[in-house]
CSV table of C-alpha atoms and ligand atoms in Angstrom, one decimal:
chain,number,residue,atom,x,y,z
A,1,MET,CA,127.0,42.5,63.8
A,2,GLY,CA,130.2,40.4,63.5
A,3,ALA,CA,133.9,42.1,62.6
A,4,GLU,CA,133.5,40.5,59.3
A,5,GLN,CA,130.9,42.9,58.1
A,6,LYS,CA,132.6,45.6,55.9
A,7,VAL,CA,132.8,49.2,56.1
A,8,ALA,CA,132.6,51.7,53.3
A,9,ILE,CA,133.3,55.5,53.6
A,10,ILE,CA,131.4,57.6,50.9
A,11,THR,CA,132.3,61.3,50.7
A,12,GLY,CA,129.8,63.8,49.2
A,13,ALA,CA,127.1,61.4,50.6
A,14,SER,CA,124.2,63.8,51.1
A,15,GLN,CA,122.8,63.7,47.5
A,16,GLY,CA,123.3,62.6,43.8
A,17,ILE,CA,125.7,59.9,43.1
A,18,GLY,CA,127.0,59.7,46.8
A,19,GLY,CA,123.6,59.4,48.2
A,20,ALA,CA,122.9,56.5,45.8
A,21,LEU,CA,126.2,54.8,46.8
A,22,VAL,CA,125.3,55.0,50.5
A,23,SER,CA,122.1,53.1,49.8
A,24,ALA,CA,123.8,50.5,47.2
A,25,TYR,CA,126.6,49.7,50.0
A,26,ARG,CA,124.0,49.2,52.7
A,27,ASP,CA,122.0,46.8,50.2
A,28,ARG,CA,125.2,44.8,50.0
A,29,ASN,CA,125.3,44.7,53.8
A,30,TYR,CA,128.3,47.0,54.3
A,31,ARG,CA,128.1,49.4,57.3
A,32,VAL,CA,128.7,53.1,55.9
A,33,VAL,CA,130.1,56.0,57.0
A,34,ALA,CA,128.7,58.9,55.2
A,35,THR,CA,130.4,62.3,55.0
A,36,SER,CA,129.4,65.8,53.5
A,37,ARG,CA,128.9,69.3,54.9
A,38,SER,CA,125.0,68.9,55.3
A,39,ILE,CA,124.7,65.2,56.1
A,40,LYS,CA,122.2,64.6,58.5
A,41,PRO,CA,122.1,61.7,61.5
A,42,SER,CA,120.6,58.5,60.1
A,43,SER,CA,118.2,56.3,62.0
A,44,ASP,CA,119.7,53.3,60.3
A,45,THR,CA,122.4,52.2,62.9
A,46,GLY,CA,124.4,50.9,59.9
A,47,ILE,CA,125.2,54.5,58.7
A,48,LEU,CA,127.4,56.7,60.7
A,49,ALA,CA,127.0,60.2,59.5
A,50,VAL,CA,129.9,62.7,59.9
A,51,ALA,CA,129.3,66.3,58.9
A,52,GLY,CA,132.2,68.4,57.7
A,53,ASP,CA,134.0,70.3,54.8
A,54,ILE,CA,136.2,67.7,53.1
A,55,ALA,CA,138.7,70.3,52.0
A,56,ASP,CA,139.5,70.7,55.8
A,57,PRO,CA,142.0,67.9,57.3
A,58,ALA,CA,139.9,68.2,60.5
A,59,THR,CA,137.1,66.6,58.8
A,60,ALA,CA,139.1,63.7,57.2
A,61,GLU,CA,140.6,63.2,60.9
A,62,ARG,CA,136.9,63.0,62.3
A,63,VAL,CA,135.8,60.7,59.6
A,64,VAL,CA,138.4,58.1,59.8
A,65,SER,CA,138.9,58.1,63.8
A,66,GLN,CA,135.0,57.7,64.1
A,67,ALA,CA,134.8,55.0,61.6
A,68,VAL,CA,137.5,52.9,63.3
A,69,GLU,CA,136.1,53.7,66.8
A,70,ARG,CA,132.5,52.7,65.7
A,71,PHE,CA,133.0,50.2,63.2
A,72,GLY,CA,136.4,48.8,63.7
A,73,ARG,CA,137.7,48.7,60.1
A,74,ILE,CA,137.7,50.5,56.7
A,75,ASP,CA,137.4,48.3,53.5
A,76,THR,CA,136.4,50.9,51.0
A,77,LEU,CA,136.6,54.5,50.4
A,78,VAL,CA,134.8,56.3,47.7
A,79,ASN,CA,136.1,59.7,47.0
A,80,ASN,CA,132.9,61.2,45.4
A,81,ALA,CA,132.6,64.6,47.0
A,82,GLY,CA,133.6,67.2,44.1
A,83,ILE,CA,132.5,70.3,42.5
A,84,PHE,CA,132.3,71.1,38.9
A,85,VAL,CA,132.7,74.9,37.7
A,86,ALA,CA,132.6,75.2,33.9
A,87,LYS,CA,134.0,78.5,32.6
A,88,PRO,CA,136.4,80.0,30.0
A,89,PHE,CA,139.8,79.8,31.4
A,90,THR,CA,140.3,83.5,32.1
A,91,ALA,CA,137.0,83.7,33.8
A,92,TYR,CA,138.2,81.6,36.7
A,93,THR,CA,138.8,83.5,39.8
A,94,ASP,CA,141.3,83.0,42.8
A,95,GLU,CA,138.1,81.9,44.9
A,96,ASP,CA,137.3,79.4,42.3
A,97,TYR,CA,140.8,78.2,42.2
A,98,VAL,CA,141.1,77.8,46.0
A,99,ASN,CA,137.5,76.1,46.2
A,100,ILE,CA,137.9,73.6,43.4
A,101,LEU,CA,141.5,72.4,44.2
A,102,GLY,CA,140.5,72.6,48.0
A,103,ILE,CA,137.5,70.1,47.6
A,104,ASN,CA,138.6,68.0,44.5
A,105,LEU,CA,142.4,67.5,45.4
A,106,ASN,CA,143.0,68.5,49.2
A,107,GLY,CA,139.7,66.4,49.9
A,108,PHE,CA,141.1,63.6,48.2
A,109,PHE,CA,144.6,63.8,49.8
A,110,GLN,CA,143.6,64.3,53.3
A,111,ILE,CA,141.1,61.6,53.7
A,112,THR,CA,142.8,59.0,51.4
A,113,ARG,CA,146.2,59.1,53.2
A,114,ARG,CA,144.4,58.4,56.5
A,115,VAL,CA,142.3,55.7,55.2
A,116,ALA,CA,145.4,54.1,53.3
A,117,GLY,CA,147.1,54.0,56.7
A,118,GLU,CA,144.1,51.8,58.1
A,119,MET,CA,144.0,49.7,55.1
A,120,LEU,CA,147.9,49.1,55.2
A,121,LYS,CA,147.4,47.8,58.8
A,122,GLN,CA,144.6,45.4,57.7
A,123,GLY,CA,146.4,44.3,54.5
A,124,SER,CA,143.4,45.1,52.5
A,125,GLY,CA,141.1,47.7,51.0
A,126,HIS,CA,139.7,49.3,47.9
A,127,ILE,CA,139.9,53.2,46.9
A,128,VAL,CA,137.7,54.6,44.0
A,129,GLN,CA,137.9,58.1,42.6
A,130,ILE,CA,134.7,59.8,40.9
A,131,THR,CA,136.5,61.8,38.1
A,132,THR,CA,135.1,63.0,34.9
A,133,THR,CA,135.6,61.9,31.3
A,134,LEU,CA,136.2,65.6,30.2
A,135,VAL,CA,139.7,64.8,31.3
A,136,ASP,CA,140.3,62.6,28.2
A,137,HIS,CA,137.7,64.5,26.0
A,138,ALA,CA,137.7,68.2,26.4
A,139,SER,CA,134.6,69.9,24.7
A,140,SER,CA,134.6,73.4,23.3
A,141,SER,CA,131.1,73.7,24.5
A,142,VAL,CA,132.0,72.9,28.1
A,143,PRO,CA,135.4,74.8,28.9
A,144,SER,CA,136.3,73.5,32.4
A,145,VAL,CA,140.1,73.4,32.9
A,146,LEU,CA,140.1,73.4,36.6
A,147,ALA,CA,138.1,70.1,36.5
A,148,SER,CA,140.5,68.6,34.1
A,149,LEU,CA,143.4,69.8,36.3
A,150,THR,CA,142.0,68.4,39.6
A,151,LYS,CA,140.2,65.3,38.1
A,152,GLY,CA,142.9,64.7,35.7
A,153,GLY,CA,145.4,64.5,38.8
A,154,LEU,CA,143.0,62.0,40.6
A,155,ASN,CA,143.1,59.7,37.6
A,156,ALA,CA,147.0,59.9,37.5
A,157,ALA,CA,147.2,59.4,41.3
A,158,THR,CA,144.9,56.3,40.9
A,159,LYS,CA,147.4,54.5,38.8
A,160,SER,CA,150.4,55.9,40.9
A,161,LEU,CA,148.5,54.5,44.0
A,162,ALA,CA,147.4,51.4,42.5
A,163,ILE,CA,151.0,50.5,41.7
A,164,GLU,CA,152.3,51.5,45.3
A,165,TYR,CA,149.7,49.4,46.9
A,166,ALA,CA,149.4,46.5,44.4
A,167,ALA,CA,151.4,44.0,46.4
A,168,LYS,CA,149.9,45.3,49.6
A,169,GLY,CA,146.3,44.0,49.2
A,170,ILE,CA,144.8,47.6,48.3
A,171,ARG,CA,143.2,48.0,44.9
A,172,VAL,CA,142.8,51.8,43.5
A,173,ASN,CA,140.3,52.6,40.8
A,174,ALA,CA,138.4,55.4,39.3
A,175,VAL,CA,135.1,55.9,37.5
A,176,SER,CA,135.2,58.5,34.8
A,177,PRO,CA,131.5,59.8,34.1
A,178,GLY,CA,129.9,61.5,31.4
A,179,VAL,CA,127.2,64.0,32.3
A,180,ILE,CA,125.0,62.3,35.0
A,181,LYS,CA,121.5,63.3,35.9
A,182,THR,CA,122.0,64.4,39.4
A,183,PRO,CA,121.1,67.9,41.3
A,184,MET,CA,124.3,69.2,39.8
A,185,HIS,CA,122.5,70.1,36.5
A,186,ALA,CA,119.4,72.0,36.3
A,187,PRO,CA,116.4,70.1,34.3
A,188,GLN,CA,116.4,72.8,31.6
A,189,THR,CA,120.1,72.1,30.7
A,190,HIS,CA,119.2,68.0,30.2
A,191,GLU,CA,118.3,68.2,26.7
A,192,PHE,CA,121.6,70.0,25.6
A,193,LEU,CA,123.7,67.9,27.9
A,194,ALA,CA,122.1,64.8,26.4
A,195,GLY,CA,123.4,65.7,23.2
A,196,LEU,CA,127.0,65.6,24.2
A,197,HIS,CA,127.0,61.9,24.3
A,198,PRO,CA,127.2,59.6,21.3
A,199,VAL,CA,124.5,57.2,22.8
A,200,GLY,CA,122.3,60.6,22.8
A,201,ARG,CA,121.4,60.5,26.6
A,202,MET,CA,122.6,61.6,29.9
A,203,GLY,CA,124.0,58.9,32.2
A,204,GLU,CA,121.7,58.0,35.1
A,205,ILE,CA,123.0,57.9,38.8
A,206,ARG,CA,122.7,54.1,38.6
A,207,ASP,CA,125.0,53.7,36.0
A,208,ILE,CA,127.7,55.2,38.1
A,209,VAL,CA,126.6,53.1,41.1
A,210,GLU,CA,126.8,50.0,39.0
A,211,ALA,CA,130.4,50.8,38.0
A,212,VAL,CA,131.5,51.3,41.2
A,213,LEU,CA,130.0,48.0,42.4
A,214,TYR,CA,131.6,46.2,39.7
A,215,LEU,CA,135.1,47.5,40.7
A,216,GLU,CA,134.3,46.5,44.2
A,217,GLY,CA,134.0,42.9,43.1
A,218,ALA,CA,136.6,42.9,40.6
A,219,SER,CA,139.7,41.5,42.6
A,220,PHE,CA,141.9,41.5,39.7
A,221,VAL,CA,141.3,44.9,38.4
A,222,THR,CA,143.3,48.0,39.8
A,223,GLY,CA,144.6,51.1,38.4
A,224,GLU,CA,141.7,51.0,36.2
A,225,ILE,CA,139.8,54.4,34.9
A,226,LEU,CA,136.5,53.1,34.0
A,227,HIS,CA,134.8,55.4,31.6
A,228,VAL,CA,131.0,55.4,32.0
A,229,ASP,CA,130.2,58.1,29.7
A,230,GLY,CA,127.9,57.1,26.8
A,231,GLY,CA,131.0,56.8,24.4
A,232,GLN,CA,132.4,60.3,25.0
A,233,SER,CA,135.8,59.1,25.5
A,234,ALA,CA,135.8,56.8,22.5
A,235,GLY,CA,135.1,59.9,20.1
A,236,ARG,CA,132.1,61.5,18.3
B,1,NAP,N1,127.0,64.9,37.8
B,1,NAP,C1,127.8,64.8,36.8
B,1,NAP,O1,127.5,65.2,35.5
B,1,NAP,C2,129.2,64.4,36.9
B,1,NAP,C3,130.0,64.2,36.0
B,1,NAP,C4,131.3,63.9,36.2
B,1,NAP,C5,131.8,63.7,37.5
B,1,NAP,N2,131.0,64.1,38.3
B,1,NAP,C6,131.6,63.9,40.0
B,1,NAP,O2,130.7,63.0,40.5
B,1,NAP,C7,130.8,63.3,42.0
B,1,NAP,C8,129.4,63.4,42.5
B,1,NAP,O3,128.6,64.4,41.8
B,1,NAP,P1,127.2,64.6,41.8
B,1,NAP,O4,126.6,64.9,40.5
B,1,NAP,O5,126.5,63.6,42.6
B,1,NAP,O6,127.3,66.0,42.7
B,1,NAP,P2,126.1,66.6,43.6
B,1,NAP,O7,124.8,66.3,43.3
B,1,NAP,O8,126.4,68.2,43.5
B,1,NAP,O9,126.8,66.3,45.1
B,1,NAP,C9,127.8,66.6,45.5
B,1,NAP,C10,128.0,66.0,46.8
B,1,NAP,O10,129.4,66.5,47.3
B,1,NAP,C11,129.2,67.2,48.5
B,1,NAP,N3,130.2,68.4,48.8
B,1,NAP,C12,130.1,69.3,47.9
B,1,NAP,N4,131.1,70.1,48.4
B,1,NAP,C13,131.5,69.7,49.6
B,1,NAP,C14,132.4,70.0,50.4
B,1,NAP,N5,133.2,71.3,50.5
B,1,NAP,N6,132.8,69.1,51.6
B,1,NAP,C15,132.3,67.9,51.6
B,1,NAP,N7,131.2,67.4,50.8
B,1,NAP,C16,130.9,68.5,49.9
B,1,NAP,C17,127.7,67.8,48.8
B,1,NAP,O11,127.1,67.5,49.8
B,1,NAP,P3,127.1,68.9,50.8
B,1,NAP,O12,126.5,70.1,50.1
B,1,NAP,O13,126.3,68.5,52.3
B,1,NAP,O14,128.6,69.2,51.3
B,1,NAP,C18,127.0,66.6,47.8
B,1,NAP,O15,126.8,65.4,48.7
B,1,NAP,C19,131.5,64.7,42.1
B,1,NAP,O16,133.0,64.3,42.2
B,1,NAP,C20,131.5,65.1,40.5
B,1,NAP,O17,132.5,66.0,40.1
B,1,NAP,C21,129.6,64.4,38.2
């Protein structure tokens, strides 16, 4: 394994979009640091699993220090870990607020600033957030203010960081999904959720993976919020 083999950190890597991103980056010959609370050690020596709660700064510290110690560099960070709680605004509890902001926002902040520090030393890197198209296209059938508050913050931070780092070799982008067929959604909800998209179907995990891989190779693209949402953000 030469020093030229790239390294990606994927958060929320135990299942769903994150699990598929781990496989996709391995298929592209990246070494991968996979993190989530329940992530299990891998028999693949190109995957380092680091278990922890992304809302806890100690997890970010462990992920980044072990990535550098084991693989020597960090080329890509995909901030994929996230939770989604849809409720009428007044039904959100203090616990919901702490959990959602802790995972979606503190999680982003704690790991991204540590990774960015390594990327600045290298003079290169790519950071991608997975947000949600509800930020741009609120829906009366899916009330979810705390998703918009947190993922909208990530969209804004994506542009801000992209500009801060534009001349430093680090690109920063986001993928903004519609509703994707992952364990987040029970099968009995799929028909209803498909109907929320102008194209009449839910997204597949591969739709999001392909978008992230496009951004990975798109050296002239930074500060982009790439909507992968079956037309939701365009209207209906
Ligand atoms: N599916 C959709 O329709 C959809 C739509 C828009 C945006 N998104 C976004 O896409 C991302 C991935 O969604 P998904 O559908 O693949 O979700 P998922 O199937 O529910 O998986 C979520 C992942 O995040 C990890 N995670 C949850 N809480 C965590 C915590 N406190 N600390 C560390 N890891 C944690 C989970 O692993 P552990 O349980 O092992 O911790 C799991 O690997 C999320 O940011 C989500 O908001 C999804």
